[in-house]
Amino acid sequence: MYLALLVIFLQCSELYTQDRVFTFNTVEINVQPSVKVKNGAPMSIICRADISKSTDFQLKHNFTIFKDGKLVFLTVSDEDDARYEVPMARSSDTGEYECTVEAGGKTKSSNSLHVWVAGMTKPILTAEKKEVLEGEVVKLRCELPEEVPPLYFYFRKIKMNSTPKEKYVFEAYKNFSEVEFPVEEGDNILQFDCFGKRHVQREFDSSEHSNKTLVTVREPFIKPTLSVKPSNNITEGDRIQLECSTVVARMRDIEIILQKNKTILNSVRDEKVLKYSAVATPEDSGEYLCKVEQGRASKSTKVNVVVSELFPKPTLAASMNKLDENRELTLSCSVSGFRKANFSVLRRTSNGDVLLKTSRNLTMRVSVNDTGSYICKAEVKGIVKESKPVRINVYAPVSKPTLSVASGLPEVVLGKPLQLICRSAMGTPPITFTFYKGNEMKKTVINDTYATFLDENIRQNDRRGYRCDARNNHSSGVKTSNILNVTVVVPIRNASLGSIPYGEVEEGSEIAFLCSVKEGSWPIHFRIFRKTDRDVLVFEQSEHADRVMWRKGTMSRQDTGTYYCLASNRANVDVKSHPITISAKGPSMEMSGPALATNSTSEKLTRQHNDGDYYSGPDLEGAEVEYTEVEVSTLDPHKAPVQKGTETVYSEIRKANNGCVIARWESINAVENP
């Protein structure tokens, strides 16, 4: 029975639950009277829920309204709508509104709705003082009590018959702002007001202007009076007197300043009158300004003064501005249209002006030391004026210039530049130096005592001499140096080494070495080395020739090895020959050695060529042998001194199969040096 009752109860509950089914169709939000509401007008935000029900039953609704994401209204109602009433809308009520409805465990939200409360409340402006002095400041405060920051505040200073001066301040966190306006000269009765602005969806919303606040300005002192005595138009030499005065309400911290062209002439403190006096000159003409200052207050008065010239500046004339030493110079001083003046002639120096003569004219015989600037002065009624300076240049003649090579010796290495120096020991600068190579002018330089010239076009056979000219403004004219001949040093080129016999020599016999060069200026320094663990110098000699011969009397096995020669001259470049190798053999009856050409036997010794090939001479096999006496030819007279005589050399002559004459040296007499 109980089980049957339980089943009946559960079935009834299920039927009851099925009878209370509902669903949200929409939730909407709107505003009355419209989405744009005038500031101060009433406003209603209405949230409405559209719900479908299975039966007609009561349903509790929880209404929540948000503005810009913040909760502003909450209520519970059986009705399907709720109203959020704002009796006086303010600009702070502008924003995005949204409502949410919760019922029976279900929730639904509306779309957002933007509401704009147009206009702002009228600001309130207050001034710290109602009465101020010139030079003080007016402190103002503008407040928008019912507005929410950020806000923009605009302040205005209003004067009669002038455009208002405006200042603005942005306040991010306050609904009020404060500023200061300075009270300037001429301010009398001032009015101030303010208004506010705020930014709404890329637009500015402005308030109406505040109440006008009136501020009265009092003068701390009156505008100064500036007087000139005897008058504003005076003559040079008269005494000018200026007086500046004012009337002050409070003497403390008052200052009077007299200026001319921004230059302060005089000033006084805590006094009502300033005086200034001076003997007038034309430079005193111009505008004078008297300024009175107290704190920030400032007032000024201007007056223009004209000083007529008593007499013009003197003029100094010279008989000559450029002249030779020991010539006569006359300086004359004059004033146009004015002869009754006291004249003096002076020389201007770094230590001041030096008086030369108290007179209109000065005549003197000049020296170089008289070069400088001269002036004259004229005095009338205590007024002294000076002329513009006149430059006088006195010249001593240049001495004969000397021309030399910068390196010292009168020579230059072929391929290197040549630097010359032209110098005059005496002569008043500036001096003009001119360089010549032969008769060709190369360079002109203006300097004080010397000049340089760099010749970069040096040729081997260039035999033109150098000279230079020097001249200045002296009337004596040009002086010319002696001709300088410069030796061109030709560097060594292509050194070679040969020997007789060549390559192999009998132990105990003699051998001759010939070291020669293809090109190079004399004297030439020759050195012959033998290579061992270190290079050993075995012969050294300087020659006025392009070759040298060294005869070694006895050759041993210890003397065998590799030989080379070095040749150098004043070009300071060592040129090395290719090496030759000399070996020793035991004595034999028949000698052998390298071939020599039949002509010029003394200079045609077999030598190794620069390209590394060896010259071994023609084939000696089957040649007929005969002995002859050969005369040694002399050296080239252009390259070495002429020999004192000839010497006889015995040699073995063979005729080779091809008919050539081949010589084998038996003994060699060294070429005699001069």
XYZ file of C-alpha atoms in Angstrom:
674
model
C 0.000 0.000 0.000
C 2.829 2.412 0.951
C 4.608 1.519 -2.240
C 1.525 2.409 -4.261
C 1.256 5.791 -2.524
C 4.949 6.531 -3.259
C 4.517 5.780 -6.929
C 1.448 8.018 -7.089
C 3.439 10.889 -5.355
C 6.364 10.661 -7.745
C 4.094 10.678 -10.762
C 2.306 13.764 -9.454
C 5.645 15.575 -8.844
C 6.799 14.797 -12.358
C 3.575 16.164 -13.778
C 4.013 19.356 -11.630
C 7.577 19.871 -12.864
C 6.557 19.403 -16.450
C 3.917 22.115 -15.928
C 6.673 24.780 -14.895
C 8.823 24.723 -18.062
C 10.026 28.177 -19.373
C 12.696 29.694 -21.663
C 14.208 33.146 -22.312
C 13.374 34.508 -25.729
C 15.197 37.844 -25.420
C 16.510 40.310 -22.861
C 16.438 43.922 -24.010
C 17.631 47.257 -22.606
C 16.557 50.778 -23.594
C 16.566 54.312 -22.239
C 13.889 56.960 -21.918
C 13.441 59.591 -23.194
C 16.311 58.751 -25.694
C 19.909 57.547 -25.864
C 21.047 61.209 -25.857
C 19.924 62.900 -22.688
C 20.372 66.536 -21.745
C 22.479 67.184 -18.701
C 20.185 67.622 -15.633
C 17.153 65.932 -17.213
C 15.611 62.705 -15.764
C 16.572 59.407 -17.362
C 15.210 55.843 -17.090
C 17.156 52.700 -17.987
C 14.640 49.869 -18.653
C 15.532 46.167 -18.705
C 12.877 43.807 -20.123
C 12.837 39.969 -20.309
C 10.698 38.121 -22.902
C 10.019 34.600 -21.457
C 7.901 31.679 -22.816
C 6.226 29.414 -20.163
C 4.570 26.006 -20.427
C 1.793 27.139 -18.049
C 0.879 30.339 -16.340
C 2.972 30.333 -13.167
C 4.801 32.948 -11.099
C 8.561 33.380 -11.766
C 10.980 35.488 -9.729
C 13.337 37.660 -11.874
C 16.720 38.975 -10.657
C 17.513 42.138 -12.681
C 21.105 43.509 -12.753
C 22.151 46.644 -14.717
C 25.809 47.465 -15.472
C 27.430 50.690 -16.714
C 30.852 50.296 -18.364
C 31.108 46.882 -16.695
C 30.308 48.173 -13.183
C 27.129 47.301 -11.261
C 24.778 50.305 -10.912
C 21.338 48.698 -10.234
C 20.011 45.402 -8.760
C 16.396 44.319 -8.043
C 14.144 41.201 -7.756
C 10.675 41.307 -9.265
C 7.779 39.107 -10.371
C 7.392 41.451 -13.333
C 9.138 40.854 -16.616
C 10.812 44.298 -16.576
C 12.689 46.652 -14.199
C 13.518 50.388 -14.279
C 16.693 52.169 -13.145
C 15.673 55.774 -12.513
C 18.201 58.673 -12.724
C 16.349 61.847 -11.639
C 19.098 64.256 -12.873
C 21.432 62.872 -15.488
C 25.026 64.118 -15.426
C 27.880 63.715 -17.853
C 29.267 61.034 -15.563
C 26.175 58.941 -16.441
C 27.411 58.681 -20.031
C 28.546 55.152 -20.895
C 27.770 51.629 -22.105
C 24.770 50.017 -20.329
C 23.883 46.309 -20.228
C 21.391 44.257 -18.191
C 21.310 40.639 -17.081
C 18.215 38.649 -15.980
C 18.372 35.470 -13.852
C 15.276 33.295 -13.236
C 14.770 29.638 -12.214
C 18.491 28.929 -12.565
C 18.656 30.393 -16.067
C 20.489 33.635 -17.060
C 20.424 35.807 -20.142
C 22.005 39.205 -20.942
C 21.033 42.021 -23.278
C 23.149 43.730 -25.883
C 25.004 46.856 -24.721
C 23.429 50.302 -25.175
C 25.431 53.575 -25.313
C 23.834 56.476 -23.459
C 25.229 59.998 -23.897
C 24.383 62.677 -21.377
C 25.064 65.789 -23.413
C 26.403 68.923 -21.790
C 28.262 69.493 -18.523
C 27.457 71.237 -15.287
C 28.406 74.886 -14.970
C 31.834 75.253 -13.336
C 32.528 77.334 -10.265
C 35.424 79.880 -10.424
C 37.004 81.500 -7.372
C 39.912 84.006 -7.079
C 42.299 84.052 -4.126
C 42.318 87.906 -4.065
C 39.922 90.513 -5.314
C 42.600 93.218 -5.386
C 46.245 92.918 -6.482
C 49.257 95.094 -7.392
C 50.974 95.250 -10.763
C 53.681 92.590 -10.844
C 51.754 90.204 -8.589
C 49.773 87.165 -9.740
C 46.078 86.232 -9.625
C 45.461 82.666 -8.366
C 42.285 81.036 -9.735
C 40.440 77.766 -8.984
C 37.881 76.227 -11.387
C 35.732 73.294 -10.169
C 33.236 70.916 -11.826
C 31.789 69.328 -8.673
C 29.386 66.905 -10.370
C 31.754 65.769 -13.149
C 34.096 62.791 -13.143
C 37.711 63.078 -14.406
C 39.558 63.035 -16.715
C 38.621 66.632 -17.499
C 40.014 69.651 -19.375
C 39.868 73.074 -17.690
C 40.111 76.355 -19.630
C 40.837 79.692 -17.862
C 40.489 83.141 -19.448
C 41.924 86.559 -18.512
C 39.694 89.291 -19.972
C 40.816 92.919 -20.433
C 38.982 95.813 -21.959
C 39.584 96.255 -25.698
C 41.930 93.262 -26.020
C 41.730 89.595 -26.888
C 41.342 87.327 -23.836
C 44.417 85.391 -22.782
C 43.688 81.689 -22.275
C 45.362 78.837 -20.393
C 44.268 75.208 -20.274
C 45.078 72.370 -17.853
C 44.363 68.644 -18.184
C 43.356 66.940 -14.955
C 43.422 63.130 -15.095
C 42.314 62.485 -11.520
C 40.677 65.673 -10.207
C 37.445 67.523 -10.972
C 39.088 70.911 -10.283
C 42.196 72.800 -11.380
C 44.239 75.868 -10.347
C 46.306 78.379 -12.362
C 48.095 81.730 -11.945
C 47.913 84.786 -14.217
C 50.580 87.529 -13.915
C 49.376 91.106 -13.531
C 51.162 93.194 -16.150
C 51.830 96.865 -16.686
C 48.631 98.499 -17.909
C 46.326 95.972 -16.271
C 43.562 97.843 -14.453
C 40.243 96.033 -14.000
C 40.439 92.355 -14.889
C 37.762 89.701 -15.365
C 38.291 85.949 -15.282
C 36.110 82.955 -16.158
C 36.537 79.236 -16.901
C 34.827 76.318 -18.606
C 35.400 72.581 -18.882
C 35.546 69.907 -21.548
C 35.528 66.140 -21.596
C 36.159 63.563 -24.293
C 33.157 61.482 -25.392
C 33.534 58.926 -28.209
C 36.064 60.931 -30.259
C 34.185 64.158 -29.558
C 34.486 66.909 -26.976
C 31.611 67.866 -24.738
C 31.843 71.387 -23.304
C 30.337 73.057 -20.283
C 28.973 76.579 -20.223
C 31.260 79.323 -18.924
C 31.513 79.916 -15.208
C 30.574 83.059 -13.408
C 32.886 86.039 -14.162
C 35.192 86.973 -11.305
C 36.325 90.618 -11.057
C 39.843 91.550 -9.839
C 40.994 95.147 -9.293
C 44.630 96.134 -10.029
C 46.510 98.905 -8.214
C 49.744 100.525 -9.429
C 52.758 100.104 -7.074
C 54.371 103.122 -8.779
C 53.630 105.468 -11.635
C 55.273 105.402 -15.072
C 58.697 107.089 -14.763
C 59.541 110.527 -16.186
C 62.822 110.898 -18.158
C 64.181 114.407 -18.820
C 67.255 115.590 -20.788
C 69.199 118.815 -20.126
C 70.038 121.169 -21.730
C 67.847 119.642 -24.479
C 67.345 116.587 -26.634
C 69.518 118.184 -29.363
C 73.012 119.167 -28.187
C 76.485 119.719 -29.652
C 79.462 117.439 -29.182
C 81.506 118.584 -26.181
C 78.516 119.905 -24.217
C 77.570 118.189 -20.985
C 74.419 116.066 -21.189
C 72.313 115.439 -18.053
C 69.542 112.844 -17.778
C 67.141 112.494 -14.845
C 64.617 109.669 -14.289
C 61.998 109.834 -11.494
C 58.798 108.079 -10.339
C 56.186 108.091 -7.557
C 55.876 104.887 -5.543
C 53.267 103.547 -3.137
C 55.820 101.466 -1.250
C 59.539 102.268 -1.332
C 60.833 98.773 -0.522
C 62.643 96.877 -3.319
C 62.171 99.658 -5.885
C 64.900 99.924 -8.573
C 65.487 102.547 -11.301
C 67.697 101.620 -14.321
C 68.962 103.867 -17.160
C 69.898 102.110 -20.453
C 71.141 103.032 -23.929
C 71.000 100.351 -26.619
C 70.578 97.682 -23.896
C 73.738 98.929 -22.123
C 73.109 99.901 -18.486
C 74.524 103.381 -17.820
C 73.385 103.821 -14.196
C 70.999 102.388 -11.579
C 69.733 103.133 -8.031
C 67.811 101.121 -5.407
C 65.149 102.268 -2.960
C 65.268 105.797 -4.389
C 62.770 107.796 -6.422
C 65.259 109.663 -8.650
C 68.221 108.602 -10.868
C 70.711 111.095 -12.373
C 73.339 110.638 -15.103
C 75.803 113.132 -16.619
C 78.524 112.962 -19.323
C 80.374 115.049 -21.924
C 78.439 114.435 -25.133
C 80.007 112.752 -28.147
C 78.397 111.651 -31.428
C 78.372 108.115 -30.051
C 75.962 109.331 -27.336
C 73.235 109.888 -29.932
C 70.414 107.369 -29.711
C 67.487 106.146 -27.632
C 67.662 106.204 -23.823
C 65.332 104.091 -21.680
C 64.445 104.566 -18.017
C 62.956 101.480 -16.365
C 61.403 101.183 -12.882
C 61.061 97.687 -11.397
C 59.517 96.370 -8.192
C 58.993 92.648 -7.846
C 57.373 91.520 -11.088
C 56.110 95.008 -11.921
C 57.982 97.014 -14.530
C 57.341 100.369 -16.258
C 59.554 102.277 -18.641
C 59.917 105.555 -20.542
C 62.015 106.306 -23.653
C 63.580 109.485 -25.012
C 65.697 110.134 -28.131
C 68.867 112.276 -27.985
C 70.762 113.752 -30.978
C 74.400 114.909 -30.531
C 75.689 117.072 -33.391
C 79.340 116.622 -34.402
C 81.720 119.455 -33.445
C 84.313 118.380 -36.036
C 84.866 115.252 -38.130
C 87.496 112.588 -37.477
C 90.978 113.440 -38.753
C 92.568 111.777 -41.783
C 96.179 110.547 -41.858
C 97.890 110.491 -45.274
C 101.263 108.885 -46.096
C 103.615 109.881 -48.916
C 104.115 106.143 -49.579
C 102.702 103.011 -47.991
C 105.428 100.690 -49.316
C 109.011 101.921 -49.547
C 112.655 100.840 -49.374
C 114.651 101.218 -46.196
C 116.577 104.518 -45.848
C 113.903 106.286 -47.917
C 112.086 109.384 -46.604
C 108.466 109.058 -45.361
C 106.046 111.931 -44.666
C 102.856 111.538 -42.634
C 100.254 114.349 -42.703
C 97.177 114.774 -40.479
C 94.169 116.925 -41.426
C 90.536 117.623 -40.473
C 88.153 118.431 -43.295
C 87.040 122.069 -43.063
C 88.713 122.579 -39.688
C 92.298 123.863 -39.259
C 92.358 125.067 -35.635
C 93.030 121.780 -33.866
C 95.858 120.271 -31.838
C 97.395 117.430 -33.872
C 99.648 114.549 -32.891
C 101.090 111.587 -34.823
C 101.435 108.233 -33.055
C 102.590 104.711 -33.827
C 100.329 101.856 -32.763
C 102.073 98.996 -30.887
C 100.995 95.962 -28.906
C 101.806 97.887 -25.707
C 99.763 100.927 -26.703
C 100.127 104.017 -28.863
C 103.546 105.705 -28.908
C 103.632 109.491 -29.474
C 106.040 110.427 -32.298
C 105.356 114.147 -32.723
C 102.854 116.778 -31.575
C 102.325 118.290 -35.003
C 100.253 118.056 -38.133
C 103.188 116.609 -40.175
C 105.966 114.079 -39.505
C 108.924 113.366 -41.853
C 111.468 110.614 -41.121
C 114.013 108.362 -42.818
C 112.725 104.827 -42.346
C 114.267 101.477 -41.490
C 112.741 98.009 -41.514
C 111.833 98.458 -37.841
C 109.489 101.318 -38.782
C 107.071 98.898 -40.420
C 103.705 99.108 -38.634
C 100.451 101.059 -38.216
C 100.277 104.821 -37.629
C 97.424 107.082 -36.490
C 96.916 110.770 -35.794
C 94.755 112.549 -33.232
C 93.022 115.925 -33.316
C 91.779 117.821 -30.236
C 89.208 120.663 -30.195
C 87.601 121.993 -26.968
C 88.711 118.946 -25.061
C 87.241 116.560 -27.638
C 89.858 114.147 -29.011
C 89.300 112.133 -32.168
C 91.645 109.735 -33.892
C 92.057 108.759 -37.526
C 91.846 105.331 -39.057
C 95.219 103.510 -38.912
C 97.542 103.677 -41.916
C 99.815 100.694 -42.618
C 103.441 101.419 -43.580
C 105.688 98.610 -44.904
C 109.446 99.166 -45.144
C 111.470 96.652 -47.178
C 115.100 95.539 -46.990
C 116.431 93.943 -50.218
C 116.681 90.177 -50.479
C 120.163 88.644 -50.390
C 121.427 86.358 -53.121
C 119.597 83.050 -52.572
C 121.352 79.735 -52.008
C 120.051 76.585 -53.655
C 120.779 73.214 -52.066
C 119.546 69.644 -51.923
C 117.492 68.873 -48.820
C 119.395 65.626 -48.183
C 122.752 67.467 -48.198
C 124.718 65.942 -51.118
C 124.066 67.265 -54.636
C 122.910 63.921 -55.966
C 119.737 61.913 -56.396
C 119.041 58.252 -57.022
C 117.404 57.541 -60.354
C 113.687 56.923 -59.793
C 113.593 58.879 -56.503
C 112.306 62.492 -56.141
C 114.716 65.380 -55.612
C 113.841 68.031 -53.029
C 115.522 71.428 -53.375
C 115.604 74.329 -50.889
C 115.989 77.954 -51.965
C 116.860 80.286 -49.086
C 117.541 84.018 -48.716
C 119.319 84.933 -45.502
C 118.161 88.560 -45.671
C 115.168 90.409 -47.034
C 111.811 91.654 -45.777
C 109.041 89.097 -46.283
C 107.003 88.139 -48.116
C 109.612 86.831 -50.573
C 108.693 85.312 -53.932
C 110.870 82.316 -54.832
C 110.973 80.888 -58.390
C 112.599 77.547 -59.289
C 114.101 76.761 -62.716
C 115.363 73.546 -64.294
C 117.568 74.634 -67.115
C 115.635 77.543 -68.595
C 112.252 76.053 -67.727
C 110.356 77.641 -64.826
C 109.042 74.908 -62.515
C 107.455 76.510 -59.439
C 106.768 79.852 -57.710
C 106.362 80.031 -53.919
C 105.665 83.036 -51.655
C 107.120 82.599 -48.170
C 109.156 84.390 -45.523
C 112.748 83.102 -45.798
C 112.815 79.897 -47.867
C 110.849 77.693 -50.258
C 111.062 74.072 -51.413
C 110.623 72.365 -54.761
C 110.167 68.629 -55.378
C 111.332 67.352 -58.767
C 109.795 63.951 -59.398
C 110.834 63.713 -63.044
C 114.497 62.650 -62.736
C 116.042 61.122 -65.882
C 119.385 59.363 -66.235
C 120.887 61.618 -68.873
C 119.278 64.853 -67.632
C 122.166 67.321 -67.476
C 120.161 70.519 -66.918
C 121.227 72.547 -63.865
C 118.885 74.036 -61.253
C 118.657 77.649 -60.081
C 116.244 79.847 -58.142
C 115.271 83.533 -58.016
C 114.230 85.585 -54.982
C 112.498 88.962 -54.911
C 110.335 91.074 -52.610
C 108.792 94.537 -52.767
C 112.174 96.258 -52.580
C 113.037 98.189 -55.723
C 116.356 96.342 -56.163
C 114.592 93.597 -58.072
C 115.399 89.884 -58.520
C 118.422 88.035 -57.085
C 119.490 84.704 -58.647
C 121.313 81.777 -57.066
C 124.292 79.905 -58.510
C 123.509 76.990 -60.803
C 123.284 73.704 -58.928
C 124.284 70.590 -60.851
C 122.917 67.384 -59.391
C 124.446 63.970 -60.020
C 121.976 61.236 -60.931
C 123.020 57.991 -59.255
C 122.010 54.976 -61.353
C 121.254 51.940 -59.159
C 123.088 48.666 -59.792
C 121.381 46.296 -62.227
C 122.125 42.657 -63.105
C 125.196 41.538 -61.171
C 126.926 38.357 -62.450
C 129.892 36.229 -61.359
C 132.236 34.121 -63.535
C 135.477 32.205 -62.974
C 138.535 30.880 -64.888
C 138.742 27.917 -64.813
C 135.031 27.474 -64.544
C 133.326 24.869 -62.388
C 136.329 22.569 -61.697
C 139.912 23.532 -60.842
C 143.033 21.531 -60.073
C 143.983 21.474 -56.438
C 146.909 23.853 -55.822
C 146.376 25.864 -59.000
C 145.100 29.424 -59.225
C 141.616 30.656 -60.172
C 140.277 34.046 -61.226
C 136.798 35.388 -60.407
C 135.151 38.188 -62.370
C 132.189 40.085 -60.802
C 130.491 42.557 -63.141
C 127.277 44.571 -63.457
C 125.218 45.535 -66.460
C 124.481 49.056 -65.216
C 125.282 51.320 -62.278
C 127.035 54.573 -61.358
C 130.670 54.463 -60.227
C 132.313 53.860 -57.864
C 130.907 50.361 -57.383
C 131.640 48.344 -54.283
C 132.171 44.629 -55.101
C 132.120 41.795 -52.538
C 132.576 38.056 -53.179
C 131.234 35.502 -50.689
C 131.675 31.775 -50.275
C 128.700 29.919 -48.841
C 129.357 27.641 -45.837
C 127.329 27.319 -42.675
C 127.399 31.069 -42.916
C 128.390 33.341 -45.785
C 132.118 34.187 -45.655
C 133.435 37.383 -47.249
C 136.503 36.393 -49.277
C 137.061 39.526 -51.353
C 136.027 43.186 -51.199
C 137.014 46.129 -53.390
C 135.586 49.404 -54.797
C 136.185 50.229 -58.447
C 135.499 53.067 -60.853
C 134.463 50.372 -63.306
C 131.594 48.005 -63.934
C 133.668 44.903 -63.037
C 136.383 43.631 -60.786
C 138.662 40.577 -61.044
C 139.916 38.645 -58.032
C 142.729 36.125 -58.510
C 143.170 33.450 -55.912
C 146.710 32.055 -56.195
C 146.319 28.553 -54.723
C 143.071 26.639 -54.691
C 142.585 23.920 -52.078
C 139.740 21.515 -51.435
C 138.731 23.676 -48.436
C 138.138 26.546 -50.884
C 135.626 24.632 -52.963
C 131.925 25.395 -52.729
C 129.371 27.937 -53.877
C 130.371 31.537 -54.577
C 128.331 34.665 -55.321
C 129.042 38.366 -55.480
C 127.244 41.508 -54.211
C 127.524 44.866 -55.954
C 126.369 48.238 -54.561
C 126.887 51.956 -55.039
C 125.582 55.217 -53.534
C 122.012 54.129 -54.334
C 122.433 51.843 -51.266
C 120.892 48.797 -52.935
C 122.771 45.489 -52.830
C 122.428 43.454 -56.046
C 123.279 39.764 -55.773
C 124.530 37.554 -58.575
C 123.475 33.979 -59.197
C 125.810 31.551 -57.392
C 128.484 29.418 -59.116
C 129.921 26.193 -57.741
C 133.680 25.528 -57.742
C 135.072 22.006 -57.136
C 138.719 20.744 -56.903
C 140.399 17.750 -58.532
C 143.797 16.179 -58.289
C 146.655 17.469 -60.480
C 146.733 16.267 -64.112
C 148.912 16.892 -67.138
C 146.112 18.253 -69.282
C 144.067 21.236 -68.139
C 140.510 21.821 -68.966
C 138.113 24.668 -68.298
C 135.291 26.753 -69.706
C 135.549 28.376 -73.061
C 136.363 32.044 -73.670
C 135.412 33.975 -76.732
C 138.341 35.140 -78.839
C 137.472 38.853 -78.628
C 137.924 40.936 -75.456
C 139.135 38.018 -73.413
C 139.481 40.054 -70.242
C 135.781 40.911 -70.192
C 134.375 37.715 -71.774
C 135.090 35.393 -68.883
C 132.568 32.596 -68.745
C 129.875 33.593 -66.211
C 126.467 32.307 -65.178
C 123.569 34.218 -66.773
C 120.858 35.889 -64.710
C 118.182 33.619 -66.067
C 119.854 30.605 -64.435
C 121.298 29.036 -67.609
C 124.946 28.192 -67.605
C 127.243 29.038 -70.536
C 129.666 26.105 -71.022
C 131.309 27.012 -74.354
C 131.638 24.917 -77.598
C 132.752 21.268 -77.799
C 136.514 20.816 -77.406
C 136.650 17.230 -78.628
C 138.992 16.697 -81.598
C 140.158 20.329 -81.696
C 143.676 21.047 -82.898
C 145.929 22.531 -80.200
C 148.374 25.359 -80.650
C 149.810 28.019 -78.365
C 149.592 31.721 -79.091
C 150.156 35.053 -77.396
C 146.910 37.012 -76.764
C 146.790 40.750 -76.032
C 144.289 41.699 -73.283
C 141.985 44.506 -74.417
C 141.476 47.628 -72.304
C 138.228 48.433 -70.470
C 135.555 50.650 -71.964
C 136.828 54.192 -71.397
C 133.254 55.356 -70.578
C 132.957 52.892 -67.717
C 136.440 52.556 -66.226
C 139.813 54.328 -66.308
C 142.047 53.351 -69.268
C 144.636 50.665 -68.529
C 148.242 51.705 -68.204
C 149.338 49.025 -70.679
C 148.792 45.539 -71.984
C 149.801 42.226 -70.504
C 150.601 38.893 -72.170
C 148.483 35.904 -71.328
C 149.570 32.442 -72.463
C 146.737 30.241 -73.440
C 146.075 26.977 -75.159
C 144.262 27.430 -78.456
C 142.290 24.703 -80.142
C 140.361 24.648 -83.332
C 137.088 22.936 -82.853
C 135.418 20.815 -85.478
C 133.136 23.692 -86.400
C 136.070 25.953 -87.073
C 135.591 28.164 -83.974
C 138.651 29.202 -82.003
C 138.560 28.058 -78.361
C 140.944 29.325 -75.662
C 141.955 27.582 -72.417
C 143.721 29.784 -69.899
C 147.064 28.608 -68.537
C 147.717 31.608 -66.353
C 146.006 34.960 -65.747
C 147.542 38.288 -64.814
C 145.001 40.484 -63.009
C 143.917 43.704 -64.721
C 145.953 46.511 -63.263
C 143.898 49.200 -61.473
C 144.919 52.803 -61.926
